Short mmCIF file of C-alpha atoms in Angstrom, two decimals:
data_model
loop_
_atom_site.label_atom_id
_atom_site.label_comp_id
_atom_site.label_asym_id
_atom_site.label_seq_id
_atom_site.Cartn_x
_atom_site.Cartn_y
_atom_site.Cartn_z
CA MET P 1 0.20 -0.08 -0.04
CA PRO P 2 1.55 3.27 -0.95
CA TYR P 3 2.31 5.65 2.11
CA LYS P 4 -0.14 8.08 1.68
CA ASP P 5 -2.80 5.49 1.90
CA SER P 6 -1.45 4.01 4.91
CA TYR P 7 -2.57 3.61 8.60
CA VAL P 8 0.68 5.68 9.73
CA ALA P 9 -0.11 8.30 7.38
CA LYS P 10 -3.59 8.94 8.77
CA ILE P 11 -1.84 8.83 12.18
CA ARG P 12 0.62 11.46 11.07
CA GLU P 13 -1.97 13.64 9.79
CA LYS P 14 -3.50 13.74 13.59
CA ILE P 15 -0.19 13.82 15.50
CA GLY P 16 2.46 15.56 13.31
CA HIS P 17 6.08 14.30 12.65
CA ASP P 18 7.73 15.00 16.16
CA PHE P 19 6.73 12.02 17.96
CA LYS P 20 7.93 8.71 17.62
CA LEU P 21 5.25 5.78 16.81
CA ILE P 22 5.39 2.58 18.25
CA MET P 23 4.36 0.27 15.32
CA PRO P 24 3.90 -3.39 14.40
CA THR P 25 5.38 -4.55 11.42
CA SER P 26 6.01 -7.73 9.13
CA ASP P 27 8.79 -8.82 7.34
CA VAL P 28 8.95 -12.30 4.95
CA VAL P 29 11.88 -14.17 3.85
CA ILE P 30 10.99 -15.74 0.30
CA GLU P 31 12.90 -19.03 -1.11
CA ASN P 32 12.50 -19.99 -4.63
CA ASP P 33 13.21 -23.60 -5.58
CA ALA P 34 16.79 -22.69 -6.50
CA GLY P 35 17.20 -21.99 -2.81
CA GLN P 36 17.84 -18.10 -3.63
CA LEU P 37 15.86 -15.33 -1.58
CA MET P 38 13.98 -12.34 -2.84
CA MET P 39 15.27 -9.34 -2.25
CA ILE P 40 13.74 -5.64 -2.50
CA TYR P 41 15.62 -2.37 -2.60
CA ASN P 42 14.13 0.19 -0.04
CA ARG P 43 14.10 3.63 -0.97
CA ASP P 44 13.52 5.12 2.14
CA PHE P 45 16.36 3.37 3.83
CA ASP P 46 18.74 3.06 0.53
CA GLY P 47 19.50 -0.53 0.93
CA TRP P 48 18.00 -4.31 0.40
CA ALA P 49 15.58 -5.89 2.49
CA PHE P 50 13.00 -8.51 2.45
CA PRO P 51 9.75 -7.85 1.40
CA GLY P 52 7.84 -6.20 4.61
CA GLY P 53 6.09 -3.25 6.50
CA TYR P 54 3.46 -1.78 8.87
CA VAL P 55 0.40 -3.89 9.95
CA GLU P 56 -2.84 -2.53 8.83
CA PRO P 57 -5.55 -2.80 11.62
CA GLU P 58 -8.28 -4.76 9.86
CA LEU P 59 -6.02 -7.76 8.92
CA SER P 60 -4.14 -10.40 10.74
CA TRP P 61 -0.12 -10.77 10.76
CA PRO P 62 -0.15 -13.42 8.20
CA GLU P 63 -2.35 -11.61 6.24
CA ASN P 64 -0.34 -8.45 6.42
CA ALA P 65 2.42 -10.36 5.40
CA ALA P 66 0.91 -12.10 2.47
CA ARG P 67 -0.11 -8.20 1.50
CA GLU P 68 3.44 -6.93 1.86
CA VAL P 69 4.85 -10.10 -0.37
CA LEU P 70 2.52 -9.34 -3.10
CA GLU P 71 2.75 -5.83 -2.96
CA GLU P 72 6.77 -5.51 -2.83
CA SER P 73 7.57 -8.66 -4.82
CA GLY P 74 4.94 -9.29 -7.10
CA ILE P 75 4.67 -13.31 -5.61
CA ASN P 76 1.01 -14.20 -4.86
CA ALA P 77 1.18 -15.63 -1.17
CA ALA P 78 -1.43 -17.39 0.76
CA ALA P 79 -1.50 -16.43 4.37
CA ASP P 80 -1.78 -20.32 5.67
CA ASP P 81 1.69 -21.00 3.90
CA LEU P 82 3.61 -18.63 5.98
CA ILE P 83 5.93 -19.82 8.62
CA ALA P 84 6.53 -17.92 11.78
CA ILE P 85 10.57 -18.20 12.12
CA GLY P 86 10.96 -15.14 14.88
CA MET P 87 10.35 -11.67 15.93
CA VAL P 88 12.82 -8.69 16.31
CA SER P 89 12.58 -5.44 18.55
CA GLY P 90 14.37 -3.51 20.75
CA PRO P 91 16.01 -0.15 21.85
CA ASP P 92 17.84 0.27 18.56
CA TYR P 93 15.38 -1.37 16.56
CA GLN P 94 14.18 2.13 14.92
CA GLY P 95 13.19 3.39 11.74
CA HIS P 96 14.56 6.81 10.55
CA TYR P 97 12.91 8.18 7.63
CA PRO P 98 14.33 10.87 5.26
CA ASN P 99 11.40 13.37 6.29
CA GLY P 100 12.92 12.72 10.04
CA ASP P 101 9.82 10.39 10.96
CA VAL P 102 11.29 7.65 13.55
CA THR P 103 9.14 4.66 14.42
CA GLN P 104 9.95 1.97 17.05
CA LEU P 105 9.48 -1.43 15.41
CA PHE P 106 8.30 -4.34 16.65
CA SER P 107 8.24 -6.97 13.96
CA ASN P 108 7.19 -10.54 13.25
CA ILE P 109 9.26 -12.62 10.55
CA PHE P 110 7.63 -15.15 8.22
CA LEU P 111 9.27 -17.69 5.95
CA LEU P 112 7.41 -18.54 2.60
CA GLN P 113 8.61 -21.56 0.51
CA ASN P 114 5.39 -22.62 -0.88
CA TRP P 115 4.09 -20.23 -3.89
CA SER P 116 3.44 -20.58 -7.52
CA PHE P 117 2.95 -17.07 -9.66
CA GLU P 118 5.58 -13.98 -9.52
CA SER P 119 4.43 -11.00 -11.56
CA ASP P 120 6.86 -7.98 -12.40
CA MET P 121 4.32 -5.53 -10.55
CA ILE P 122 5.90 -4.09 -7.64
CA ASP P 123 4.95 -1.04 -5.44
CA GLU P 124 6.99 1.67 -6.72
CA SER P 125 5.90 4.00 -4.25
CA GLU P 126 8.74 2.75 -1.99
CA ILE P 127 10.51 -0.11 -3.64
CA ASP P 128 13.01 0.45 -6.47
CA GLY P 129 13.38 -2.73 -7.30
CA LYS P 130 13.56 -6.76 -6.85
CA LYS P 131 16.15 -9.51 -7.34
CA TRP P 132 16.73 -13.16 -6.15
CA VAL P 133 20.06 -13.65 -4.35
CA SER P 134 21.86 -16.59 -3.13
CA PRO P 135 22.38 -16.54 0.59
CA GLN P 136 26.14 -16.68 -0.01
CA ASP P 137 25.90 -13.28 -1.86
CA ILE P 138 23.59 -11.65 0.63
CA GLU P 139 26.51 -11.02 2.81
CA ALA P 140 28.06 -8.67 0.48
CA MET P 141 25.11 -6.58 -0.04
CA HIS P 142 24.38 -3.28 1.31
CA LEU P 143 21.30 -4.57 3.41
CA THR P 144 19.15 -1.88 5.70
CA PHE P 145 19.13 -2.46 9.34
CA SER P 146 15.93 -4.51 9.04
CA GLY P 147 17.42 -6.65 6.45
CA ARG P 148 20.12 -7.57 8.41
CA ALA P 149 18.19 -8.25 11.71
CA VAL P 150 15.76 -10.51 9.35
CA TYR P 151 18.51 -12.32 7.71
CA GLN P 152 19.94 -13.35 11.26
CA ILE P 153 16.68 -14.66 12.40
CA TYR P 154 16.69 -16.63 8.85
CA ARG P 155 19.95 -17.83 8.95
CA HIS P 156 19.33 -19.11 12.75
CA TYR P 157 15.72 -21.07 11.92
CA LYS P 158 17.57 -22.61 8.86
CA ILE P 159 20.18 -24.11 11.43
CA THR P 160 18.03 -24.85 14.21
CA GLN P 161 14.53 -25.08 12.61
CA GLN P 162 13.21 -22.98 15.75
CA ALA P 163 11.84 -19.45 15.91
CA GLN P 164 14.39 -16.86 17.73
CA ILE P 165 13.29 -13.95 19.53
CA LEU P 166 15.85 -11.28 18.59
CA THR P 167 16.69 -8.01 20.85
CA THR P 168 18.96 -5.25 19.11
CA SER P 169 19.99 -3.18 22.30
CA SER P 170 23.30 -1.63 20.65
CA GLN P 171 24.69 -0.79 17.80
CA LEU P 172 27.71 -2.57 19.15
CA GLN P 173 25.95 -6.21 18.91
CA ARG P 174 27.10 -6.15 15.34
CA PHE P 175 30.60 -7.02 16.45
CA VAL P 176 29.66 -9.56 19.02
CA ASP P 177 27.45 -11.28 16.58
CA ALA P 178 30.41 -11.44 14.27
CA GLN P 179 32.98 -12.51 16.60
CA ASP P 180 30.38 -15.13 17.72
CA GLY P 181 30.28 -16.88 14.63
CA LYS P 182 26.78 -15.86 13.56
CA VAL P 183 27.84 -14.09 9.87
CA THR P 184 28.39 -16.54 7.13
CA ALA P 185 31.42 -16.81 5.09
CA VAL P 186 33.70 -15.20 7.64
CA SER P 187 35.68 -16.52 10.75
CA ASP P 188 35.12 -15.80 14.13
CA TYR P 189 36.64 -14.57 17.09
CA VAL P 190 38.37 -17.86 18.10
CA SER P 191 39.83 -18.46 14.95
CA ALA P 192 41.22 -14.94 14.90
CA VAL P 193 42.63 -15.45 18.29
CA ALA P 194 44.56 -19.34 16.89
CA GLU P 195 45.64 -17.77 13.56
CA LEU P 196 47.59 -14.91 15.36
CA SER P 197 49.00 -17.11 17.99
CA ALA P 198 50.38 -19.55 15.13
CA GLY P 199 51.83 -16.17 13.44
CA GLN P 200 49.72 -15.51 10.28
CA LYS P 201 45.86 -14.70 9.51
CA GLN P 202 44.51 -16.90 7.32
CA THR P 203 40.69 -16.37 7.16
CA HIS P 204 38.11 -13.17 6.95
CA TRP P 205 37.68 -11.57 10.07
CA MET P 206 39.38 -8.17 10.15
CA TRP P 207 36.49 -5.76 9.96
CA PHE P 208 35.10 -7.18 13.35
CA VAL P 209 38.02 -7.96 15.54
CA LEU P 210 40.06 -5.18 14.66
CA PRO P 211 37.89 -2.64 13.92
CA GLN P 212 38.43 0.45 11.67
CA LEU P 213 36.79 3.86 10.87
CA ARG P 214 33.86 4.11 8.80
CA GLY P 215 35.15 6.02 5.55
CA LEU P 216 38.61 3.97 5.24
CA GLY P 217 36.62 1.44 3.00
CA SER P 218 34.01 0.98 0.45
CA SER P 219 33.07 -2.56 0.67
CA GLU P 220 29.57 -3.67 2.61
CA ARG P 221 31.64 -4.73 5.34
CA ALA P 222 33.73 -2.23 5.47
CA ARG P 223 31.14 0.11 5.79
CA TYR P 224 28.89 -2.02 8.12
CA TYR P 225 31.35 -2.73 10.74
CA GLY P 226 33.20 0.49 10.37
CA ILE P 227 33.21 2.37 13.54
CA ALA P 228 31.22 5.85 13.05
CA ASP P 229 33.47 8.20 14.92
CA ALA P 230 35.44 8.56 18.00
CA THR P 231 32.13 8.35 20.33
CA GLU P 232 31.55 4.88 18.99
CA ALA P 233 35.10 3.88 19.58
CA LYS P 234 35.18 4.89 23.23
CA PHE P 235 31.92 2.76 23.62
CA TYR P 236 33.42 -0.09 22.31
CA LEU P 237 36.28 0.25 24.70
CA VAL P 238 33.64 0.72 27.34
CA ASP P 239 31.81 -2.50 26.48
CA ASP P 240 33.84 -5.03 28.69
CA LEU P 241 33.31 -8.13 26.47
CA LEU P 242 34.50 -6.04 23.23
CA ARG P 243 37.39 -4.52 25.28
CA GLN P 244 38.86 -7.79 26.66
CA ARG P 245 38.54 -9.38 23.39
CA LEU P 246 40.44 -6.50 21.82
CA GLU P 247 43.11 -6.34 24.22
CA LYS P 248 43.88 -10.12 24.04
CA VAL P 249 44.24 -10.02 20.22
CA LEU P 250 46.66 -7.42 20.81
CA ASN P 251 48.58 -9.24 23.46
CA VAL P 252 49.03 -12.15 21.33
CA LEU P 253 50.31 -9.99 18.46
CA LEU P 254 52.68 -8.36 21.06
CA SER P 255 54.03 -11.97 22.12
CA LEU P 256 55.00 -12.54 18.56
CA GLU P 257 58.48 -12.36 17.60
CA THR P 258 58.46 -10.44 14.85
CA THR P 259 57.90 -6.73 13.61
CA ASP P 260 56.54 -7.16 10.49
CA PRO P 261 52.90 -6.31 9.84
CA VAL P 262 53.14 -7.69 6.46
CA ALA P 263 54.16 -10.83 7.46
CA VAL P 264 51.17 -11.44 9.69
CA PHE P 265 48.14 -9.86 8.00
CA GLY P 266 49.42 -9.27 4.33
CA GLN P 267 50.00 -6.05 2.77
CA VAL P 268 46.22 -4.77 2.67
CA ASP P 269 45.10 -5.89 6.30
CA ALA P 270 48.32 -4.46 7.89
CA LYS P 271 47.20 -1.02 6.69
CA LYS P 272 43.97 -1.74 8.39
CA LEU P 273 45.87 -3.21 11.55
CA GLN P 274 47.55 0.52 11.63
CA ALA P 275 44.15 2.11 11.11
CA SER P 276 42.66 -0.13 14.23
CA LEU P 277 45.63 0.81 16.65
CA THR P 278 45.52 4.63 15.81
CA LEU P 279 41.94 4.71 16.27
CA PHE P 280 41.66 3.02 19.50
CA ALA P 281 45.08 4.91 20.69
CA TYR P 282 43.02 8.21 20.08
CA VAL P 283 40.44 7.50 22.22
CA ALA P 284 41.34 5.16 25.00
CA HIS P 285 42.08 6.38 28.65
CA ASP P 286 45.15 3.84 28.82
CA LYS P 287 46.67 4.29 25.98
CA SER P 288 49.97 1.77 26.51
CA LEU P 289 48.82 -1.28 24.62
CA TYR P 290 47.70 0.43 21.67
CA GLN P 291 51.03 2.53 21.39
CA ARG P 292 52.89 -0.72 22.11
CA ALA P 293 51.86 -2.52 19.01
CA LEU P 294 52.54 0.39 17.06
CA GLU P 295 55.67 0.61 18.30
CA GLN P 296 56.41 -3.02 17.66
CA TYR P 297 55.10 -2.92 14.09
CA PHE P 298 55.06 0.64 12.74
CA ASP P 299 57.74 2.36 14.62
CA GLY P 300 55.35 4.35 16.62
CA LYS P 301 53.66 5.71 13.03
CA GLN P 302 50.09 6.23 13.32
CA HIS P 303 47.78 5.96 10.54
CA GLN P 304 47.24 9.40 8.90
CA GLU P 305 43.88 8.66 6.97
CA THR P 306 42.45 7.61 10.43
CA LEU P 307 44.03 10.98 12.06
CA ASP P 308 42.34 12.93 9.15
CA LEU P 309 38.79 11.43 9.72
CA LEU P 310 38.89 11.96 13.33
CA ALA P 311 40.10 15.66 13.04
CA GLN P 312 36.92 16.08 10.58
CA THR P 313 34.56 14.50 13.33
CA VAL P 314 35.68 16.78 16.06
CA SER P 315 35.72 19.93 14.12
#
């Protein structure tokens, strides 16, 4: 349903745009016979997501979900064929719209595997396109905040066949989830420590184990796991789990009998190490651990692009 005709639009007409609405929503993961998932490009949030939207009061949860599937993907779904696979909510599960509207979302997630017809018609009032994507390719796509949460619910269900209640209580949770192995096609924190203890990074984990400032990389993972600014870097160190894990990695690096970061990380990731050390040395109350690592691997030289970005955010 176009926004101008929706229940939310009618509420906004009465209360204006300065009040944060609490809204129930539904999202649907649709599978085809090839194991691909239907993704739609949401204009409001400038990213790929799963079909979904606000719940209209005259319909049930499954009926609302089936309606969104038809409007946003062109797939005709029966409400009875939708399988409930999880729920998402939490302080950070909010929709921030280009016009300044903010909604606090509470979403039921459904899986649709049985369907027979797909048309090319979609609701172009908010959707710019749709396409079928393999699960392994989704990790490299620019997903919306809801797209990431829904995909995590889906992955959990495929592994366990059990519904999940997901609470997004902190933006830093993205690092914990990745370090705990909840992201496909990458390694986890335990693997990172094991590889570094053996003297050489072997697999993919740099973005979320030794994070750097957002803006230094252009890939989806560099943007998603990029630290927003000095404030978020400080919060990272305030989090006991993330700080302790970071300190353990640095102590492993300091114990190696080498001063060559390229030998441990390779040419590209050596620069990322320097950027990460520079960032946390900048914000840490006790800078000694980060400075020792900079001394051992970079003769104390900091990463200039990181310093430039930090200077921009401070000014």
